[in-house]
Tab-separated table of C-alpha atoms and ligand atoms in Angstrom:
chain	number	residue	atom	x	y	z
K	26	UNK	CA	-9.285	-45.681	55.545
K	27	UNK	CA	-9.092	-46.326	59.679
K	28	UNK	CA	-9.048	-43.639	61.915
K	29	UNK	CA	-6.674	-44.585	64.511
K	30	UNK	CA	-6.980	-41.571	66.498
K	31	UNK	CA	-10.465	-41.496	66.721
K	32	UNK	CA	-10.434	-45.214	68.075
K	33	UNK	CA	-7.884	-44.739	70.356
K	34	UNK	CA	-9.921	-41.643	71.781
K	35	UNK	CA	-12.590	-44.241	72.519
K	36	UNK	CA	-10.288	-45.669	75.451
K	37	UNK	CA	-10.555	-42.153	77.355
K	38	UNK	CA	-13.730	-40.477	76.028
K	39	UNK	CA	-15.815	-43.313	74.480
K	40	UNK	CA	-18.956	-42.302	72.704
K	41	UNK	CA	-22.258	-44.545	72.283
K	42	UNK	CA	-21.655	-48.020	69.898
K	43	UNK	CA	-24.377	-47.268	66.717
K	44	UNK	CA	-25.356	-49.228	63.894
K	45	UNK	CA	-23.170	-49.420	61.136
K	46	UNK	CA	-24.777	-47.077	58.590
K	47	UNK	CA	-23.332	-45.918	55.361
K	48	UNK	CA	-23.278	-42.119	54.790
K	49	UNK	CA	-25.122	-41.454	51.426
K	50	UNK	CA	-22.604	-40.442	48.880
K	51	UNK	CA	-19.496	-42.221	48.699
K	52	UNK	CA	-16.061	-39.589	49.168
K	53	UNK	CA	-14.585	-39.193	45.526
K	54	UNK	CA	-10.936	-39.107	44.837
K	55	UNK	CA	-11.011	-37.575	41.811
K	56	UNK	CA	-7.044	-37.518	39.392
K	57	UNK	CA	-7.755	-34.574	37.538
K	58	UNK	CA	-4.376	-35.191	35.822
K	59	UNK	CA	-2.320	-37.689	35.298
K	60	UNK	CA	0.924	-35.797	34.585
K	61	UNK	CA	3.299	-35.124	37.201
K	62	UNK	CA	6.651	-33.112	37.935
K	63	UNK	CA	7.859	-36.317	39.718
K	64	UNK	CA	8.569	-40.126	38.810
K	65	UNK	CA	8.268	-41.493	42.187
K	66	UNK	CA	8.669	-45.410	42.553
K	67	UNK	CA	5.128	-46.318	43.611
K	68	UNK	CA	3.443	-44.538	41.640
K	69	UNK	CA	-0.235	-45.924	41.293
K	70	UNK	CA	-1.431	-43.504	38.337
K	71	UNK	CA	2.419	-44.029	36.743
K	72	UNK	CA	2.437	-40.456	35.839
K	73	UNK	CA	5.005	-38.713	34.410
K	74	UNK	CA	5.595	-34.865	33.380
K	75	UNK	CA	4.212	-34.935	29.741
K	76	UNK	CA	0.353	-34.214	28.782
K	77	UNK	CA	-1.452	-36.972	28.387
K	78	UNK	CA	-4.882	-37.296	25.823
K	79	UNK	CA	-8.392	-37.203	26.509
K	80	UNK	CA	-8.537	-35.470	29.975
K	81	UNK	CA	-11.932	-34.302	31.474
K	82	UNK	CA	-12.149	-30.612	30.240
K	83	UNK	CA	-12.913	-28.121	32.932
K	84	UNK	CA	-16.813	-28.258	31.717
K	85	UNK	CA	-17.197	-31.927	31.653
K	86	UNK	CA	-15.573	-31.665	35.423
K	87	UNK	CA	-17.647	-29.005	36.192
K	88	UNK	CA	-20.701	-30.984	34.817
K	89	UNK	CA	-19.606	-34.174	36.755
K	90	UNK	CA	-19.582	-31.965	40.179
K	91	UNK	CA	-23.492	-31.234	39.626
K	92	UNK	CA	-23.985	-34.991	39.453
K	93	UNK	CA	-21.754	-35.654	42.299
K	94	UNK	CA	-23.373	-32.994	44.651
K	95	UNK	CA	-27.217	-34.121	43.850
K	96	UNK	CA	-25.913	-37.753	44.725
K	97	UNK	CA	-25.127	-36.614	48.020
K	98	UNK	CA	-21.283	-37.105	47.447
K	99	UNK	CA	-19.958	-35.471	50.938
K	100	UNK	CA	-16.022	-35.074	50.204
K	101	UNK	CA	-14.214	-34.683	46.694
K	102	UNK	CA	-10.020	-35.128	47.018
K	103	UNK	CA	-8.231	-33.835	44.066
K	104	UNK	CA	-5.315	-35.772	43.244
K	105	UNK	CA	-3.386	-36.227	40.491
K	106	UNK	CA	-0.615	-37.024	38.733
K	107	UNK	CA	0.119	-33.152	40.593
K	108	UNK	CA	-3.190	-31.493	40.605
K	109	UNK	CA	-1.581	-27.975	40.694
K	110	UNK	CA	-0.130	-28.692	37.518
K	111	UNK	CA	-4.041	-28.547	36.043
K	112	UNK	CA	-4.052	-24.535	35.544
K	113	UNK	CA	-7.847	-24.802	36.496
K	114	UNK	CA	-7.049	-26.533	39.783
K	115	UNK	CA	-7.932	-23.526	41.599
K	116	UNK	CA	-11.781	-22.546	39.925
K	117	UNK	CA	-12.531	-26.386	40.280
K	118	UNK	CA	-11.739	-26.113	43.715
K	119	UNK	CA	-13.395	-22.762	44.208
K	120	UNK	CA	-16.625	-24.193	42.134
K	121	UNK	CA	-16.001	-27.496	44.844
K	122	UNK	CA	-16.466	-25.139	47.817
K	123	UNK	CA	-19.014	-23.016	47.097
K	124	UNK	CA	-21.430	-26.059	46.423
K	125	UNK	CA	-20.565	-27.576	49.668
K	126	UNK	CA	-18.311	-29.842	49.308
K	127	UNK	CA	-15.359	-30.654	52.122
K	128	UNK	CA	-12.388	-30.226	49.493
K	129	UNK	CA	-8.870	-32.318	49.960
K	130	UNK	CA	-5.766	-31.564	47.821
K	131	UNK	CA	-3.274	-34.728	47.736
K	132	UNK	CA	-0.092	-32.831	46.320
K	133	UNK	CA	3.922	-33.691	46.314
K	134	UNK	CA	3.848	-29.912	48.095
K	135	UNK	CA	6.950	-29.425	45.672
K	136	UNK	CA	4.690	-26.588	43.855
K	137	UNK	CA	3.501	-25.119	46.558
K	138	UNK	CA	5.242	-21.897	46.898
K	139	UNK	CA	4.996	-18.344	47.664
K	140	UNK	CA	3.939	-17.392	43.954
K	141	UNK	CA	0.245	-19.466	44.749
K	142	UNK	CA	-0.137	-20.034	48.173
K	143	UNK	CA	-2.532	-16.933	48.421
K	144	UNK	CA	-4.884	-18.734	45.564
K	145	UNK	CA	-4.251	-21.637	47.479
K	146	UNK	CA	-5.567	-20.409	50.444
K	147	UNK	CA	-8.385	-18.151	48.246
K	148	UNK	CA	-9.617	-21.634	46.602
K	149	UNK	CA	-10.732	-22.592	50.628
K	150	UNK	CA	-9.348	-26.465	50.632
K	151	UNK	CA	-10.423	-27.916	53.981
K	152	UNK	CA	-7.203	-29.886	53.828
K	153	UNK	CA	-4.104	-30.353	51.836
K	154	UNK	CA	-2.213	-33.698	52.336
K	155	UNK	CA	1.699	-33.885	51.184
K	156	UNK	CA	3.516	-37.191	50.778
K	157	UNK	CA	6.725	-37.378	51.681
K	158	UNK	CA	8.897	-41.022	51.663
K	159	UNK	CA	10.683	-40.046	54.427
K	160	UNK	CA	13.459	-37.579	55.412
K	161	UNK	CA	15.984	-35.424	52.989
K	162	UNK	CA	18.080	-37.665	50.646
K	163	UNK	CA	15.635	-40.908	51.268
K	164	UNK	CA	12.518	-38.915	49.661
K	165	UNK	CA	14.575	-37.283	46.914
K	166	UNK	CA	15.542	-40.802	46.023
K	167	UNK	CA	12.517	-42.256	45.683
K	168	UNK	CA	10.946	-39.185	43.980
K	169	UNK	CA	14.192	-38.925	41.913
K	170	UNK	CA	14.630	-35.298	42.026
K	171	UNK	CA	17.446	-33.982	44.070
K	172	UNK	CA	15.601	-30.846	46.411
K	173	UNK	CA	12.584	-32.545	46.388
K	174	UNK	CA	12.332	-32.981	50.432
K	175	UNK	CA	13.151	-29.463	51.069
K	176	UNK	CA	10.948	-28.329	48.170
K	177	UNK	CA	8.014	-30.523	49.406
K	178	UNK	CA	8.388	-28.832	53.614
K	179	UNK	CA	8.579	-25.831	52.193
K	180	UNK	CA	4.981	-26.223	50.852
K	181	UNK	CA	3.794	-27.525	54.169
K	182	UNK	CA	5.479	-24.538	55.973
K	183	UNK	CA	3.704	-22.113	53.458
K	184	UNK	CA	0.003	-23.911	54.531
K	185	UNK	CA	0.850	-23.746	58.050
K	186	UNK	CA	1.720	-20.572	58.115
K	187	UNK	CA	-1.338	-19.712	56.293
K	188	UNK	CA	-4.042	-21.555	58.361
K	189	UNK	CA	-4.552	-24.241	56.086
K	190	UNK	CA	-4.774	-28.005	57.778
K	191	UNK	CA	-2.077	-29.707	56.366
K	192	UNK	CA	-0.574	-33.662	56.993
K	193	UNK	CA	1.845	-35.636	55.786
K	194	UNK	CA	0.904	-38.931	53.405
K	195	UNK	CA	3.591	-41.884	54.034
K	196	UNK	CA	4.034	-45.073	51.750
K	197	UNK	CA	5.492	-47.646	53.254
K	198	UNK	CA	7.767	-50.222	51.628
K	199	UNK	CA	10.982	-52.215	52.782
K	200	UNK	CA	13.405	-49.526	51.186
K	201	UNK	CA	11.885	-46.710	53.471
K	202	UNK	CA	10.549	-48.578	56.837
K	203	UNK	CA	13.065	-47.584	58.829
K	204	UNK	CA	12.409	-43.773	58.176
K	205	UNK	CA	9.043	-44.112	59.710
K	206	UNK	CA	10.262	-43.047	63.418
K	207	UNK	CA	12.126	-39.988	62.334
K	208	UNK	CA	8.939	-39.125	59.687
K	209	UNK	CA	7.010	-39.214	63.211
K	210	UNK	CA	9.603	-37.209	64.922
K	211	UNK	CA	8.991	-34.922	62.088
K	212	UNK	CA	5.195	-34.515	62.781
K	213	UNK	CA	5.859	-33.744	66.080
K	214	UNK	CA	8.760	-31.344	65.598
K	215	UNK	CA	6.709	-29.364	63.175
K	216	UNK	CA	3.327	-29.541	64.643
K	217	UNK	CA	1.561	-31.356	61.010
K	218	UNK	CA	-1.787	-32.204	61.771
K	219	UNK	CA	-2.212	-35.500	60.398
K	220	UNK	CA	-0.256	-38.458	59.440
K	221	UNK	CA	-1.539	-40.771	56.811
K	222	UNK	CA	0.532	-43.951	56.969
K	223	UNK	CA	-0.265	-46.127	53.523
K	224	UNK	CA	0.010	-49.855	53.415
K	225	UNK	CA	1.984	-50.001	50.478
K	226	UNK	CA	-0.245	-51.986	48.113
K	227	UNK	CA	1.635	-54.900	48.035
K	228	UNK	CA	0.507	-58.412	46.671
K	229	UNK	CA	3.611	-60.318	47.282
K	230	UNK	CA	2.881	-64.269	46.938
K	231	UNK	CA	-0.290	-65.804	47.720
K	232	UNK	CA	0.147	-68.014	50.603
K	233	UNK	CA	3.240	-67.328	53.449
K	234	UNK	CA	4.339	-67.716	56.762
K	235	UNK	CA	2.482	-65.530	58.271
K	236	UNK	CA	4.827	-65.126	61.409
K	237	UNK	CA	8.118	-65.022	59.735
K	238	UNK	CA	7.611	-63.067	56.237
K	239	UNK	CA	9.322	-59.799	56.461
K	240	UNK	CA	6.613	-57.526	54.905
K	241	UNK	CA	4.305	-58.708	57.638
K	242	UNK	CA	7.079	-58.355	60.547
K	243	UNK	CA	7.813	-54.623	59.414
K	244	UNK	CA	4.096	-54.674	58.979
K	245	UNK	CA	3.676	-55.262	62.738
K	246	UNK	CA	6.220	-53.182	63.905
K	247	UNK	CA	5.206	-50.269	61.873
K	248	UNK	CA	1.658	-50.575	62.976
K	249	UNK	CA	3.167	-51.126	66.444
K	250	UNK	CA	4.626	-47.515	66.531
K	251	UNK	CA	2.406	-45.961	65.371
K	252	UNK	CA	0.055	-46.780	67.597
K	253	UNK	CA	1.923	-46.320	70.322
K	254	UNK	CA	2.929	-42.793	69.359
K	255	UNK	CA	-0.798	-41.709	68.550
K	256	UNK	CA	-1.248	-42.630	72.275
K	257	UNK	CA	1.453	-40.836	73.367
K	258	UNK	CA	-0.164	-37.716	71.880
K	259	UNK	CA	-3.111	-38.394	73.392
K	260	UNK	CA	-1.764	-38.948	76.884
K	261	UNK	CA	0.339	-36.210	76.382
K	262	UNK	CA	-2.861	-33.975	75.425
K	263	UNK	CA	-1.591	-32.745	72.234
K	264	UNK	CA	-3.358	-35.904	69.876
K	265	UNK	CA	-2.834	-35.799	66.264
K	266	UNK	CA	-4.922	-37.139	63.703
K	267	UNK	CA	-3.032	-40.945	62.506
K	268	UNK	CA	-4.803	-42.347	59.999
K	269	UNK	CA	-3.825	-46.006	57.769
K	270	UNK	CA	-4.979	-46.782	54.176
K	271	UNK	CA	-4.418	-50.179	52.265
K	272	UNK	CA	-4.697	-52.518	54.852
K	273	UNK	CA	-7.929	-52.836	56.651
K	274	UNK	CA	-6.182	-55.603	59.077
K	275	UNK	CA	-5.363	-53.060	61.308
K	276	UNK	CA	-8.527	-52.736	62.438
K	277	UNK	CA	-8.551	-56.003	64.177
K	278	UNK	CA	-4.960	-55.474	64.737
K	279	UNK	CA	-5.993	-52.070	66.940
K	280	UNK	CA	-8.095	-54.448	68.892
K	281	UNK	CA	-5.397	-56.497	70.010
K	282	UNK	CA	-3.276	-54.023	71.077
K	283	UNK	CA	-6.572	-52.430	73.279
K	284	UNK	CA	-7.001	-56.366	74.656
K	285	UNK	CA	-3.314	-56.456	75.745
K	286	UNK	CA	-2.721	-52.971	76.818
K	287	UNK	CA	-6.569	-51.580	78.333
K	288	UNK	CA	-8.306	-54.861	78.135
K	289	UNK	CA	-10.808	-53.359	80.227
K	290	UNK	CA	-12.221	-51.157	77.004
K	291	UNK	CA	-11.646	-53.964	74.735
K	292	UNK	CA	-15.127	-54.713	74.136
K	293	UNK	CA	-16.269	-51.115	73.701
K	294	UNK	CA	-13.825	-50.795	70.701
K	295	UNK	CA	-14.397	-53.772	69.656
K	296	UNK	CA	-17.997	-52.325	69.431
K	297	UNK	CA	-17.125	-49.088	67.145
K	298	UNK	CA	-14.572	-51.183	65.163
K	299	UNK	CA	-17.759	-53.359	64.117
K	300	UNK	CA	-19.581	-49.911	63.526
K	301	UNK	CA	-16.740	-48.977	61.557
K	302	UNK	CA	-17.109	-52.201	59.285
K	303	UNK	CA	-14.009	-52.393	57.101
K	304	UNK	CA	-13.223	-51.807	54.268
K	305	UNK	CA	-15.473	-49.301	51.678
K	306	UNK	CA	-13.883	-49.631	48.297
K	307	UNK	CA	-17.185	-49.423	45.605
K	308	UNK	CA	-19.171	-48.399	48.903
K	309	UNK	CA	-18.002	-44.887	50.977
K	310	UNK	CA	-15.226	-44.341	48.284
K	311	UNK	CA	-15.117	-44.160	45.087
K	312	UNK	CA	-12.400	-42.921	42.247
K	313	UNK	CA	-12.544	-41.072	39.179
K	314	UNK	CA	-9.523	-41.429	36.939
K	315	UNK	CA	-8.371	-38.122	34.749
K	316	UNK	CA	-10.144	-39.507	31.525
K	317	UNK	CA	-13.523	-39.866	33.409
K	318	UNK	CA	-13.345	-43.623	34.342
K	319	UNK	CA	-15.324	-44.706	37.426
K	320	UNK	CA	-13.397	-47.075	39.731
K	321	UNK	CA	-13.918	-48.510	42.976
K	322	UNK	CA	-11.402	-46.843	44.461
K	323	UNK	CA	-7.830	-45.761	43.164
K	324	UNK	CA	-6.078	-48.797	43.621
K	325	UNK	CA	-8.541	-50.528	40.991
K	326	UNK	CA	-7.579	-48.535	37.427
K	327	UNK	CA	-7.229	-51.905	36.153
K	328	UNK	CA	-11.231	-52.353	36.451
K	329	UNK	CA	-13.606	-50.111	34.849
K	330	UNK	CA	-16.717	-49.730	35.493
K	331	UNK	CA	-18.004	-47.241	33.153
K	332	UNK	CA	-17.380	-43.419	32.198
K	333	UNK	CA	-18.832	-40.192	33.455
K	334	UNK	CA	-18.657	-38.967	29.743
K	335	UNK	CA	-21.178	-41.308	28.787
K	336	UNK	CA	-23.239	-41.829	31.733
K	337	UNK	CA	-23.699	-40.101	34.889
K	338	UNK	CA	-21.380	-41.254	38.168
K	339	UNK	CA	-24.621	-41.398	39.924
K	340	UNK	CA	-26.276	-44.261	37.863
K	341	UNK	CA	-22.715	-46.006	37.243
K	342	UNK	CA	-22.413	-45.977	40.713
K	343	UNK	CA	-25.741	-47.703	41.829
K	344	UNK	CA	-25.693	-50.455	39.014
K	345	UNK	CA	-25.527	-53.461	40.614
K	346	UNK	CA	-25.363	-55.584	37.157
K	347	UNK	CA	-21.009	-55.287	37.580
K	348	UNK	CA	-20.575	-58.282	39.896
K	349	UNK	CA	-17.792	-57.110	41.402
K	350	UNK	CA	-19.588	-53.662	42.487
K	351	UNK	CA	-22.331	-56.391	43.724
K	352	UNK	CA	-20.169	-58.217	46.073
K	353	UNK	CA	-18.331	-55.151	47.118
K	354	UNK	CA	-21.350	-53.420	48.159
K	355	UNK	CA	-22.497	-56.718	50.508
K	356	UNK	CA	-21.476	-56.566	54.103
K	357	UNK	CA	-20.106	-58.748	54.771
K	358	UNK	CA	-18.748	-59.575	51.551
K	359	UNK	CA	-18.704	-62.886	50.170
K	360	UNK	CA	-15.001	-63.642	50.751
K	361	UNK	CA	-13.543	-67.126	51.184
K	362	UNK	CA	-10.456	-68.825	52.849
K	363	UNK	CA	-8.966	-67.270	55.754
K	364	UNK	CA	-10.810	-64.044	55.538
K	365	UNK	CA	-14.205	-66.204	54.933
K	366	UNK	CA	-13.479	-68.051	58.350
K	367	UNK	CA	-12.066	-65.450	59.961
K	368	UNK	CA	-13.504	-64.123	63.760
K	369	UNK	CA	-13.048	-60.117	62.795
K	370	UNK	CA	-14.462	-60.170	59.346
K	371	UNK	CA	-17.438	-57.795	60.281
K	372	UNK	CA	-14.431	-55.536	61.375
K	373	UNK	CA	-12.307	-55.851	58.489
K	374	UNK	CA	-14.649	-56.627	55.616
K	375	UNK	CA	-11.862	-58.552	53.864
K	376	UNK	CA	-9.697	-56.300	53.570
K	377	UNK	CA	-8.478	-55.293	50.367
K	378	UNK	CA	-9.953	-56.697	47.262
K	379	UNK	CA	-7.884	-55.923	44.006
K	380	UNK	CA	-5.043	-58.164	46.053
K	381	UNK	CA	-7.169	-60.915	46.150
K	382	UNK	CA	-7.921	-60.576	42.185
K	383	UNK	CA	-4.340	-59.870	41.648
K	384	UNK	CA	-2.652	-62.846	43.289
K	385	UNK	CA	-5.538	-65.619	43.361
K	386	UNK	CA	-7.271	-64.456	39.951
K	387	UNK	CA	-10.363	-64.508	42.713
K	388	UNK	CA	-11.425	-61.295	43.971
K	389	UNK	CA	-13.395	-62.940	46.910
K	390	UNK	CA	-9.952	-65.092	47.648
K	391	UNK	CA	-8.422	-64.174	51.310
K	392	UNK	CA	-6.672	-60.921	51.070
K	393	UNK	CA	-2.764	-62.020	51.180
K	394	UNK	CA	-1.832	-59.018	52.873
K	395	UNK	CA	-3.337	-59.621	56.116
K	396	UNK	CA	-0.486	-59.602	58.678
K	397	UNK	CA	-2.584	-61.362	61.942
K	398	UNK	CA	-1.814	-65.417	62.305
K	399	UNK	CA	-4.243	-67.678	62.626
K	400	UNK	CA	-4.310	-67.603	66.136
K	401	UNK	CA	-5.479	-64.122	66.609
K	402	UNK	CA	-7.928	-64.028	63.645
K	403	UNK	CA	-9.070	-67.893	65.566
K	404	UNK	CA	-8.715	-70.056	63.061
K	405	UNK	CA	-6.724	-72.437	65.359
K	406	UNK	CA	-6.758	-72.086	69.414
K	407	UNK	CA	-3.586	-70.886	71.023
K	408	UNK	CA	-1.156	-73.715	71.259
K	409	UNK	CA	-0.864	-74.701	74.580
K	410	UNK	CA	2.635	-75.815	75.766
K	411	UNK	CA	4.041	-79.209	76.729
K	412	UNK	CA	4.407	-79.865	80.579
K	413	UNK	CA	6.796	-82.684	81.007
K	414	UNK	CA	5.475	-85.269	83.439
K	415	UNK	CA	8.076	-87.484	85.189
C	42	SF4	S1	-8.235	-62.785	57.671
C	42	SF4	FE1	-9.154	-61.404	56.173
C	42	SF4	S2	-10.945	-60.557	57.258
C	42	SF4	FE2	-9.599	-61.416	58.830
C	42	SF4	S3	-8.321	-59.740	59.534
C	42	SF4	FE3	-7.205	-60.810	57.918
C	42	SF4	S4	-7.707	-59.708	56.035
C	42	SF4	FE4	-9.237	-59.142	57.590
């Protein structure tokens, strides 16, 4: 996860460079349940609106929590499938609070409605995140329920209106791109707290041109406007949390934009970027699928690596004998190729792993997702152009 705002606040109110230190617990997203009232296309957990066997009963949860909180875990986001289709949603998040936990609720917002936003509100979530795939009949495609959109602002409206921080969650892939402006315009408009753009996880084909493949172009532009609009807000006094997921690139890709636009600050933020470190899957976050299964984070439920029902997340957690969970926990990790060479990989940290493993069969293989040429991550020097002589 990269904070854009809170780097982009460094240009007008910076704040001292630190060590990189990991906080103690690692933030848990937690799918309580995997069953959904929506099919939507991207779906990670590929839920779907039936029950499905062998979820974590509300005691085993309840037992995991104690584990959780004595391991120092800071942050627990309930996800799902749709989390308010659990009917205990609201105790578990109740029990959440009142050990100490910072609580998060990633929702569709389509069941958030009049009938439970006062037990919404009554369960104390610090934060409840929506994800929309952009505006009206675009979102209502992709989630393939006609109403959807309206449905899913309505739900935002009712947290608003109720105190609760809410944000929008946007997935980006080439049937959607061009809805990111007006889903911005839509932030604004509104007054939503946060935006969480998401990288959509995409593995594509191991090696391309860099400077002409499309998902890297749209990349670009994407992160392009939204950084632009972040400092906008900022400028304008009004900033708004922006924060990215899935592509840890745009950390170093941040840094450019500082070197060309307030090159005088470039090496301060280059400074917190390197505090910041990169990616944290199997390090600061950590996921729990809805049948108890420990990954390192959620884009890994292909990779197990163990069960709270038979051990506690606490020891699964620290066991170093998983090789992946031994790499991932290095800084910086033992990647190879272009990420291995690369000038920003104490920024980045690789990027995302489970693309490596996906595409090269190596998980310490360069991350093909990484949208910056070779130039800018200096692998080659700038090419310098001809001058005829006559
Ligand atoms: S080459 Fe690898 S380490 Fe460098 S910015 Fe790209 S993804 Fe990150």
């Amino acid at each position: 996860m990269f904070r854009m705002t809170q780097f982009l606040q460094e240009i007008t109110q910076p704040t001292p460079v630190a060590p990189r230190r990991n906080p103690p617990g690692p933030v848990v997203i937690w799918n309580l349940i995997r069953r959904c009232n929506l099919t939507c296309k991207h779906c990670y957990s590929i839920s779907a609106d039936i029950d499905f066997p062998d979820e974590l009963s509300k005691e085993e949860v309840f037992t995991v929590m104690d584990d959780l909180k004595q391991f120092r875990v800071p942050a627990l986001i309930l996800s799902g499938g749709e989390p308010l289709m659990r009917p205990d949603i609201f105790e578990i998040a109740e029990r959440a609070k009142k050990m100490g936990f910072y609580v998060g609720l990633s929702s569709n917002g389509t069941l958030i409605t009049e009938q439970n936003i006062d037990q919404i509100v009554a369960a104390g979530f610090d934060y409840v995140g929506v994800s929309l795939d952009g505006i009206g009949a675009t979102h209502d495609k992709f989630r393939q329920m006609d109403g959807a959109f309206d449905l899913s602002m309505k739900g935002v409206e009712l947290c608003r209106r109720n105190g609760i921080r809410v944000g929008l969650r946007f997935t980006m892939t080439q049937a959607n791109c061009h809805e990111l402006v007006p889903m911005l315009d839509l932030l604004e408009r509104e007054d939503i707290d946060k935006f969480y753009f998401s990288h959509l996880n995409y593995a594509g084909r191991g090696h391309r041109n860099r400077k002409t493949d499309t998902v890297h172009k749209q990349t670009r532009e994407a992160m392009g406007l939204l950084m632009e609009r972040c400092w906008s807000l900022i400028e304008r006094g009004q900033p708004k949390e922006f924060v990215t997921g899935n592509n840890d690139a745009d950390g170093p890709y941040l840094l450019k934009w500082v070197e060309k636009n307030f090159p005088e600050h470039a090496a301060h933020i280059q400074g917190k970027l390197e505090q910041w470190g990169g990616n944290a899957s199997g390090v600061n976050i950590a996921n729990i699928d809805n049948t108890g299964v420990v990954h390192p984070d959620t884009m890994w439920w292909h990779y197990a690596l163990g069960n709270v029902r038979k051990r506690p997340f606490s020891e699964i957690w620290k066991d170093l004998s998983d090789p992946v969970m031994a790499g991932l926990k290095q800084h910086p990790r033992p990647v190879t190729g272009r990420c291995g060479e690369c000038q920003y990989l104490s920024i980045c940290n690789g990027n995302t792993r489970v693309r490596a493993m996906q595409t090269a069969g190596n998980v310490w293989a360069e991350d093909p997702a990484c949208y910056l040429d070779d130039v800018e991550i200096g692998l080659v020097a700038r090419e310098i152009p001809l001058v005829r002589v006559n």
